Amino acid sequence: MEDPYATLGISRDASQDAIRTAYRKLAKQHHPDLNPGNVAAEETFKTVSAANEMLSDPEKRGRFDRGEIDASGQERPSGPNYREHADSAAGQRYSRAAPQAQGWDDAELSDLFGSMFNQGSRRGGPRQGEDQRYTLRAAFLDAVNGATSRLTLPDGRILDVKIPPGTSQGQILRLRGLGGSGIAGGPGGDALIEIDVAPHRFFERNGKDINLIVPITLSEAVLGGSVQVPTPAGPVKMRIPPQSDGGAVLRLRGRGVPKHAGAAAGDLHATLRVVTGPPDPALEALLKTWTPAQAFNPRANLETPS
């Protein structure tokens, strides 16, 4: 994804409502459950979800618009250079046109170059290095269950980042002493790692709960039965009650985000979706002659009152 705005087909000044509408339209069009076996649709769904995550977060959107991070959330290198400093107010007093620029002594030169690199003209004892911010893209299940992920920094250093269970989107992990080098023997700064959680193909997270759409057959909906469903910790058996309607939500207690940091485990909410499957002449023939024991109108609540 090079430009999240182009991915969602919206302008750079789009409102949050416009972003949400564009995302829902594209997500529904390319959702893997509606395009089984279509790899291109699955990749498009991932890209659209990533674009929505970027633009629906005001802080991330602002940083992207200012050029501080790229479309994947990675930091873009930035820092002062000579021309920027010379053109700034801080650099004007060293211009040869300035009244006091009759010749620079060592103290003035030290102040000039020290201010360019955020050291100022301070002297003396050791000082702690600067904190440095980075972004780490984490797989959905790694953020939910916990994992160790490797991050390669722009200077070539490699950090093994321990992602604790239950890590949420945008959470900051602090690695002490792994930021900028200390000055004059001082301690190193900290590395601040912002976690950017990648969307999952069929799981969605809501706090400590996990949402999942479970396709079922017509016979499973009518007769009920036991089906295998995925959870963040692995597949489990789930019982479908007889006469289950599409859209019914079943809860699996404790099968959401695992227990962590004193918080209880979340639940998994499975929404049933009835799938009729490929054409079946026998089923069609049965339905043509079948009469329900009790007639009913499933669209009765859509009728306009007189």
mmCIF file of C-alpha atoms in Angstrom:
data_model
loop_
_atom_site.group_PDB
_atom_site.id
_atom_site.type_symbol
_atom_site.label_atom_id
_atom_site.label_comp_id
_atom_site.label_asym_id
_atom_site.label_seq_id
_atom_site.Cartn_x
_atom_site.Cartn_y
_atom_site.Cartn_z
ATOM 1 C CA MET A 1 0.000 0.000 0.000
ATOM 2 C CA GLU A 2 1.625 3.254 -1.147
ATOM 3 C CA ASP A 3 -1.228 5.666 -0.348
ATOM 4 C CA PRO A 4 -4.103 4.738 2.014
ATOM 5 C CA TYR A 5 -6.262 7.520 0.528
ATOM 6 C CA ALA A 6 -5.907 6.032 -2.973
ATOM 7 C CA THR A 7 -6.517 2.528 -1.596
ATOM 8 C CA LEU A 8 -9.904 3.599 -0.186
ATOM 9 C CA GLY A 9 -10.638 5.895 -3.138
ATOM 10 C CA ILE A 10 -11.132 9.021 -1.028
ATOM 11 C CA SER A 11 -9.704 12.544 -0.949
ATOM 12 C CA ARG A 12 -7.065 13.629 1.574
ATOM 13 C CA ASP A 13 -9.600 15.830 3.383
ATOM 14 C CA ALA A 14 -12.184 13.044 3.728
ATOM 15 C CA SER A 15 -14.163 12.954 6.978
ATOM 16 C CA GLN A 16 -14.173 9.963 9.343
ATOM 17 C CA ASP A 17 -17.681 9.087 8.115
ATOM 18 C CA ALA A 18 -16.429 9.047 4.507
ATOM 19 C CA ILE A 19 -13.485 6.844 5.500
ATOM 20 C CA ARG A 20 -15.781 4.439 7.339
ATOM 21 C CA THR A 21 -18.230 4.253 4.425
ATOM 22 C CA ALA A 22 -15.496 3.630 1.832
ATOM 23 C CA TYR A 23 -13.899 0.942 3.991
ATOM 24 C CA ARG A 24 -17.141 -0.934 4.638
ATOM 25 C CA LYS A 25 -18.000 -0.947 0.938
ATOM 26 C CA LEU A 26 -14.607 -2.330 -0.106
ATOM 27 C CA ALA A 27 -14.355 -4.762 2.823
ATOM 28 C CA LYS A 28 -17.746 -6.251 1.971
ATOM 29 C CA GLN A 29 -16.777 -6.517 -1.708
ATOM 30 C CA HIS A 30 -13.459 -8.288 -1.056
ATOM 31 C CA HIS A 31 -14.129 -10.186 2.206
ATOM 32 C CA PRO A 32 -12.543 -13.691 2.019
ATOM 33 C CA ASP A 33 -15.734 -15.346 3.275
ATOM 34 C CA LEU A 34 -17.571 -13.956 0.244
ATOM 35 C CA ASN A 35 -14.719 -14.801 -2.151
ATOM 36 C CA PRO A 36 -13.551 -18.296 -1.121
ATOM 37 C CA GLY A 37 -10.320 -19.310 -2.839
ATOM 38 C CA ASN A 38 -9.781 -15.862 -4.377
ATOM 39 C CA VAL A 39 -6.245 -14.914 -3.344
ATOM 40 C CA ALA A 40 -6.421 -11.496 -5.040
ATOM 41 C CA ALA A 41 -9.571 -10.589 -3.096
ATOM 42 C CA GLU A 42 -7.934 -11.688 0.157
ATOM 43 C CA GLU A 43 -4.872 -9.497 -0.476
ATOM 44 C CA THR A 44 -7.089 -6.547 -1.410
ATOM 45 C CA PHE A 45 -9.072 -7.057 1.805
ATOM 46 C CA LYS A 46 -5.844 -6.939 3.834
ATOM 47 C CA THR A 47 -4.684 -3.772 2.060
ATOM 48 C CA VAL A 48 -8.063 -2.067 2.532
ATOM 49 C CA SER A 49 -8.092 -3.015 6.232
ATOM 50 C CA ALA A 50 -4.586 -1.618 6.711
ATOM 51 C CA ALA A 51 -5.578 1.644 5.012
ATOM 52 C CA ASN A 52 -8.629 1.937 7.266
ATOM 53 C CA GLU A 53 -6.509 1.332 10.372
ATOM 54 C CA MET A 54 -4.145 4.111 9.311
ATOM 55 C CA LEU A 55 -6.774 6.736 8.464
ATOM 56 C CA SER A 56 -9.284 5.978 11.220
ATOM 57 C CA ASP A 57 -6.620 6.756 13.836
ATOM 58 C CA PRO A 58 -6.323 10.601 13.968
ATOM 59 C CA GLU A 59 -2.784 10.484 15.364
ATOM 60 C CA LYS A 60 -1.489 8.072 12.715
ATOM 61 C CA ARG A 61 -3.317 9.906 9.964
ATOM 62 C CA GLY A 62 -1.762 13.178 11.059
ATOM 63 C CA ARG A 63 1.732 11.697 11.172
ATOM 64 C CA PHE A 64 1.269 10.192 7.695
ATOM 65 C CA ASP A 65 -0.010 13.494 6.294
ATOM 66 C CA ARG A 66 3.023 15.270 7.765
ATOM 67 C CA GLY A 67 5.380 12.714 6.214
ATOM 68 C CA GLU A 68 6.583 11.376 9.591
ATOM 69 C CA ILE A 69 5.584 7.760 8.789
ATOM 70 C CA ASP A 70 4.983 5.879 5.571
ATOM 71 C CA ALA A 71 1.849 3.973 4.565
ATOM 72 C CA SER A 72 2.977 0.880 6.505
ATOM 73 C CA GLY A 73 3.411 2.933 9.684
ATOM 74 C CA GLN A 74 7.215 2.851 9.607
ATOM 75 C CA GLU A 75 9.133 5.917 10.711
ATOM 76 C CA ARG A 76 10.580 8.054 7.939
ATOM 77 C CA PRO A 77 14.129 9.307 8.675
ATOM 78 C CA SER A 78 14.148 12.923 9.723
ATOM 79 C CA GLY A 79 16.500 15.356 11.382
ATOM 80 C CA PRO A 80 18.061 18.799 11.053
ATOM 81 C CA ASN A 81 20.395 19.583 8.215
ATOM 82 C CA TYR A 82 22.663 22.560 7.607
ATOM 83 C CA ARG A 83 20.332 24.376 5.193
ATOM 84 C CA GLU A 84 17.292 24.019 7.488
ATOM 85 C CA HIS A 85 19.300 25.352 10.416
ATOM 86 C CA ALA A 86 20.835 28.215 8.435
ATOM 87 C CA ASP A 87 17.412 29.352 7.193
ATOM 88 C CA SER A 88 15.869 29.234 10.659
ATOM 89 C CA ALA A 89 15.788 32.005 13.218
ATOM 90 C CA ALA A 90 18.485 30.214 15.187
ATOM 91 C CA GLY A 91 20.817 30.383 12.218
ATOM 92 C CA GLN A 92 20.218 34.028 11.332
ATOM 93 C CA ARG A 93 22.435 35.342 14.095
ATOM 94 C CA TYR A 94 25.394 33.647 12.475
ATOM 95 C CA SER A 95 24.811 35.291 9.104
ATOM 96 C CA ARG A 96 27.688 37.469 7.843
ATOM 97 C CA ALA A 97 25.072 40.201 7.392
ATOM 98 C CA ALA A 98 24.287 40.236 11.095
ATOM 99 C CA PRO A 99 25.718 43.130 13.121
ATOM 100 C CA GLN A 100 27.463 40.866 15.614
ATOM 101 C CA ALA A 101 29.111 38.666 12.950
ATOM 102 C CA GLN A 102 32.449 40.487 13.036
ATOM 103 C CA GLY A 103 34.293 37.219 13.572
ATOM 104 C CA TRP A 104 33.313 34.071 15.369
ATOM 105 C CA ASP A 105 35.133 32.728 18.365
ATOM 106 C CA ASP A 106 35.284 29.101 19.523
ATOM 107 C CA ALA A 107 32.350 29.490 21.918
ATOM 108 C CA GLU A 108 30.067 30.782 19.142
ATOM 109 C CA LEU A 109 31.057 27.956 16.782
ATOM 110 C CA SER A 110 30.462 25.409 19.540
ATOM 111 C CA ASP A 111 27.018 26.932 20.187
ATOM 112 C CA LEU A 112 26.177 26.856 16.465
ATOM 113 C CA PHE A 113 26.996 23.225 15.820
ATOM 114 C CA GLY A 114 25.759 22.115 19.220
ATOM 115 C CA SER A 115 22.290 23.596 18.589
ATOM 116 C CA MET A 116 22.108 21.882 15.180
ATOM 117 C CA PHE A 117 22.376 18.476 16.846
ATOM 118 C CA ASN A 118 20.185 19.245 19.868
ATOM 119 C CA GLN A 119 23.155 19.394 22.204
ATOM 120 C CA GLY A 120 23.066 23.153 22.749
ATOM 121 C CA SER A 121 26.055 24.681 24.431
ATOM 122 C CA ARG A 122 25.718 22.576 27.565
ATOM 123 C CA ARG A 123 28.914 21.101 28.878
ATOM 124 C CA GLY A 124 29.884 18.922 31.751
ATOM 125 C CA GLY A 125 28.663 15.600 33.088
ATOM 126 C CA PRO A 126 27.116 12.573 31.399
ATOM 127 C CA ARG A 127 23.612 12.796 29.972
ATOM 128 C CA GLN A 128 21.077 10.168 28.947
ATOM 129 C CA GLY A 129 20.630 9.505 25.236
ATOM 130 C CA GLU A 130 17.425 10.435 23.428
ATOM 131 C CA ASP A 131 14.426 8.132 23.252
ATOM 132 C CA GLN A 132 13.812 6.804 19.742
ATOM 133 C CA ARG A 133 10.417 5.798 18.334
ATOM 134 C CA TYR A 134 9.789 2.905 15.966
ATOM 135 C CA THR A 135 6.748 1.039 14.639
ATOM 136 C CA LEU A 136 6.475 -2.747 14.627
ATOM 137 C CA ARG A 137 3.877 -4.517 12.466
ATOM 138 C CA ALA A 138 2.554 -7.457 14.489
ATOM 139 C CA ALA A 139 0.414 -10.351 13.309
ATOM 140 C CA PHE A 140 -3.089 -10.353 14.804
ATOM 141 C CA LEU A 141 -2.610 -13.613 16.751
ATOM 142 C CA ASP A 142 0.848 -12.534 17.974
ATOM 143 C CA ALA A 143 -0.756 -9.457 19.538
ATOM 144 C CA VAL A 144 -3.576 -11.518 21.064
ATOM 145 C CA ASN A 145 -1.564 -14.485 22.367
ATOM 146 C CA GLY A 146 1.857 -12.862 22.845
ATOM 147 C CA ALA A 147 5.032 -13.552 20.881
ATOM 148 C CA THR A 148 8.577 -12.368 20.220
ATOM 149 C CA SER A 149 9.078 -10.449 16.987
ATOM 150 C CA ARG A 150 12.286 -9.179 15.387
ATOM 151 C CA LEU A 151 12.636 -5.515 14.416
ATOM 152 C CA THR A 152 15.502 -4.254 12.228
ATOM 153 C CA LEU A 153 16.343 -0.616 12.903
ATOM 154 C CA PRO A 154 17.503 1.908 10.280
ATOM 155 C CA ASP A 155 21.053 1.768 11.691
ATOM 156 C CA GLY A 156 21.213 -2.004 11.210
ATOM 157 C CA ARG A 157 20.647 -2.999 14.814
ATOM 158 C CA ILE A 158 18.238 -5.862 15.458
ATOM 159 C CA LEU A 159 15.838 -5.878 18.402
ATOM 160 C CA ASP A 160 13.909 -8.916 19.595
ATOM 161 C CA VAL A 161 10.688 -7.357 20.860
ATOM 162 C CA LYS A 162 8.595 -9.340 23.336
ATOM 163 C CA ILE A 163 4.931 -8.684 22.600
ATOM 164 C CA PRO A 164 2.863 -9.450 25.727
ATOM 165 C CA PRO A 165 -0.519 -11.222 25.455
ATOM 166 C CA GLY A 166 -3.446 -8.864 24.914
ATOM 167 C CA THR A 167 -1.387 -6.163 23.193
ATOM 168 C CA SER A 168 -3.718 -3.668 21.514
ATOM 169 C CA GLN A 169 -3.444 -1.467 18.420
ATOM 170 C CA GLY A 170 -1.146 1.527 19.003
ATOM 171 C CA GLN A 171 0.221 0.249 22.321
ATOM 172 C CA ILE A 172 3.750 1.495 23.122
ATOM 173 C CA LEU A 173 6.383 -0.942 24.392
ATOM 174 C CA ARG A 174 9.435 0.577 26.088
ATOM 175 C CA LEU A 175 12.825 -1.112 25.732
ATOM 176 C CA ARG A 176 15.053 0.603 28.262
ATOM 177 C CA GLY A 177 18.544 1.611 27.207
ATOM 178 C CA LEU A 178 18.073 0.604 23.560
ATOM 179 C CA GLY A 179 17.442 4.088 22.158
ATOM 180 C CA GLY A 180 20.022 6.769 21.378
ATOM 181 C CA SER A 181 23.557 6.446 22.780
ATOM 182 C CA GLY A 182 24.324 8.267 26.014
ATOM 183 C CA ILE A 183 26.440 11.437 26.020
ATOM 184 C CA ALA A 184 29.744 11.622 27.871
ATOM 185 C CA GLY A 185 29.255 8.171 29.336
ATOM 186 C CA GLY A 186 25.604 8.636 30.230
ATOM 187 C CA PRO A 187 22.998 5.871 29.921
ATOM 188 C CA GLY A 188 21.331 5.136 26.619
ATOM 189 C CA GLY A 189 17.844 6.379 25.850
ATOM 190 C CA ASP A 190 14.870 4.078 25.444
ATOM 191 C CA ALA A 191 13.427 2.520 22.305
ATOM 192 C CA LEU A 192 9.684 3.178 22.135
ATOM 193 C CA ILE A 193 8.005 0.545 19.970
ATOM 194 C CA GLU A 194 4.479 1.311 18.747
ATOM 195 C CA ILE A 195 2.592 -1.869 17.848
ATOM 196 C CA ASP A 196 0.619 -1.806 14.604
ATOM 197 C CA VAL A 197 -1.636 -4.885 14.606
ATOM 198 C CA ALA A 198 -2.319 -6.384 11.180
ATOM 199 C CA PRO A 199 -5.939 -7.352 10.416
ATOM 200 C CA HIS A 200 -6.869 -11.036 10.493
ATOM 201 C CA ARG A 201 -8.592 -12.918 7.726
ATOM 202 C CA PHE A 202 -11.641 -13.836 9.821
ATOM 203 C CA PHE A 203 -11.084 -12.688 13.436
ATOM 204 C CA GLU A 204 -12.025 -9.201 14.623
ATOM 205 C CA ARG A 205 -11.168 -7.870 18.061
ATOM 206 C CA ASN A 206 -13.437 -5.824 20.315
ATOM 207 C CA GLY A 207 -11.564 -5.082 23.526
ATOM 208 C CA LYS A 208 -10.882 -8.460 25.097
ATOM 209 C CA ASP A 209 -13.533 -10.235 22.998
ATOM 210 C CA ILE A 210 -13.097 -11.798 19.565
ATOM 211 C CA ASN A 211 -15.795 -11.755 16.856
ATOM 212 C CA LEU A 212 -16.063 -14.432 14.178
ATOM 213 C CA ILE A 213 -18.504 -15.207 11.355
ATOM 214 C CA VAL A 214 -19.212 -18.967 11.139
ATOM 215 C CA PRO A 215 -20.797 -20.279 7.909
ATOM 216 C CA ILE A 216 -23.213 -23.202 8.447
ATOM 217 C CA THR A 217 -25.260 -25.382 6.118
ATOM 218 C CA LEU A 218 -29.038 -25.313 5.844
ATOM 219 C CA SER A 219 -29.335 -28.687 7.574
ATOM 220 C CA GLU A 220 -27.080 -27.532 10.449
ATOM 221 C CA ALA A 221 -29.268 -24.466 10.881
ATOM 222 C CA VAL A 222 -32.488 -26.526 10.970
ATOM 223 C CA LEU A 223 -31.330 -29.672 12.785
ATOM 224 C CA GLY A 224 -28.478 -28.275 14.845
ATOM 225 C CA GLY A 225 -25.234 -30.110 15.450
ATOM 226 C CA SER A 226 -21.608 -29.789 16.485
ATOM 227 C CA VAL A 227 -19.127 -27.927 14.252
ATOM 228 C CA GLN A 228 -15.445 -27.106 14.588
ATOM 229 C CA VAL A 229 -14.588 -23.411 14.781
ATOM 230 C CA PRO A 230 -11.236 -21.605 15.093
ATOM 231 C CA THR A 231 -10.279 -19.605 18.181
ATOM 232 C CA PRO A 232 -7.082 -17.657 18.920
ATOM 233 C CA ALA A 233 -5.854 -20.621 20.986
ATOM 234 C CA GLY A 234 -6.803 -23.270 18.404
ATOM 235 C CA PRO A 235 -9.907 -25.024 17.036
ATOM 236 C CA VAL A 236 -12.740 -26.140 19.351
ATOM 237 C CA LYS A 237 -16.137 -27.801 18.944
ATOM 238 C CA MET A 238 -19.215 -25.572 19.099
ATOM 239 C CA ARG A 239 -22.816 -26.776 19.430
ATOM 240 C CA ILE A 240 -25.392 -25.197 17.127
ATOM 241 C CA PRO A 241 -28.927 -25.348 18.557
ATOM 242 C CA PRO A 242 -31.704 -26.622 16.260
ATOM 243 C CA GLN A 243 -33.726 -23.976 14.407
ATOM 244 C CA SER A 244 -30.848 -21.463 14.450
ATOM 245 C CA ASP A 245 -31.371 -18.412 12.256
ATOM 246 C CA GLY A 246 -28.681 -16.728 10.240
ATOM 247 C CA GLY A 247 -27.304 -13.826 12.256
ATOM 248 C CA ALA A 248 -27.701 -15.602 15.596
ATOM 249 C CA VAL A 249 -24.708 -15.031 17.881
ATOM 250 C CA LEU A 250 -23.280 -17.843 20.017
ATOM 251 C CA ARG A 251 -20.807 -17.110 22.816
ATOM 252 C CA LEU A 252 -17.828 -19.267 23.727
ATOM 253 C CA ARG A 253 -16.737 -18.156 27.191
ATOM 254 C CA GLY A 254 -13.032 -17.617 27.765
ATOM 255 C CA ARG A 255 -12.138 -18.195 24.106
ATOM 256 C CA GLY A 256 -11.309 -14.584 23.265
ATOM 257 C CA VAL A 257 -8.180 -12.673 24.288
ATOM 258 C CA PRO A 258 -6.412 -14.800 26.937
ATOM 259 C CA LYS A 259 -6.066 -13.761 30.561
ATOM 260 C CA HIS A 260 -3.280 -11.185 30.923
ATOM 261 C CA ALA A 261 -1.984 -8.521 33.293
ATOM 262 C CA GLY A 262 -4.741 -9.191 35.813
ATOM 263 C CA ALA A 263 -7.525 -8.980 33.190
ATOM 264 C CA ALA A 264 -9.874 -11.938 32.802
ATOM 265 C CA ALA A 265 -10.003 -13.828 29.511
ATOM 266 C CA GLY A 266 -12.437 -12.509 26.930
ATOM 267 C CA ASP A 267 -15.128 -14.404 25.012
ATOM 268 C CA LEU A 268 -15.490 -15.419 21.390
ATOM 269 C CA HIS A 269 -18.742 -14.311 19.724
ATOM 270 C CA ALA A 270 -19.657 -16.486 16.736
ATOM 271 C CA THR A 271 -22.231 -15.048 14.320
ATOM 272 C CA LEU A 272 -23.958 -17.743 12.251
ATOM 273 C CA ARG A 273 -24.261 -17.290 8.484
ATOM 274 C CA VAL A 274 -26.459 -19.823 6.653
ATOM 275 C CA VAL A 275 -24.931 -20.896 3.314
ATOM 276 C CA THR A 276 -27.158 -22.843 0.892
ATOM 277 C CA GLY A 277 -24.195 -24.269 -1.030
ATOM 278 C CA PRO A 278 -24.046 -25.362 -4.682
ATOM 279 C CA PRO A 279 -27.259 -26.058 -6.629
ATOM 280 C CA ASP A 280 -29.046 -29.184 -5.359
ATOM 281 C CA PRO A 281 -31.958 -30.442 -7.508
ATOM 282 C CA ALA A 282 -33.230 -32.719 -4.747
ATOM 283 C CA LEU A 283 -33.420 -29.828 -2.283
ATOM 284 C CA GLU A 284 -35.145 -27.639 -4.856
ATOM 285 C CA ALA A 285 -37.726 -30.343 -5.563
ATOM 286 C CA LEU A 286 -38.381 -30.807 -1.833
ATOM 287 C CA LEU A 287 -38.913 -27.098 -1.216
ATOM 288 C CA LYS A 288 -41.323 -26.789 -4.149
ATOM 289 C CA THR A 289 -43.682 -29.312 -2.544
ATOM 290 C CA TRP A 290 -42.958 -28.545 1.117
ATOM 291 C CA THR A 291 -45.507 -26.644 3.195
ATOM 292 C CA PRO A 292 -44.444 -25.439 6.671
ATOM 293 C CA ALA A 293 -46.546 -26.651 9.598
ATOM 294 C CA GLN A 294 -46.929 -23.051 10.747
ATOM 295 C CA ALA A 295 -46.854 -20.326 8.131
ATOM 296 C CA PHE A 296 -44.904 -17.208 9.050
ATOM 297 C CA ASN A 297 -43.585 -14.066 7.410
ATOM 298 C CA PRO A 298 -39.900 -13.381 8.255
ATOM 299 C CA ARG A 299 -40.276 -9.853 6.880
ATOM 300 C CA ALA A 300 -43.288 -8.899 8.977
ATOM 301 C CA ASN A 301 -41.309 -6.234 10.860
ATOM 302 C CA LEU A 302 -40.458 -4.547 7.555
ATOM 303 C CA GLU A 303 -44.064 -3.859 6.647
ATOM 304 C CA THR A 304 -45.051 -0.213 6.708
ATOM 305 C CA PRO A 305 -47.861 0.495 9.210
ATOM 306 C CA SER A 306 -51.050 1.783 7.634
#
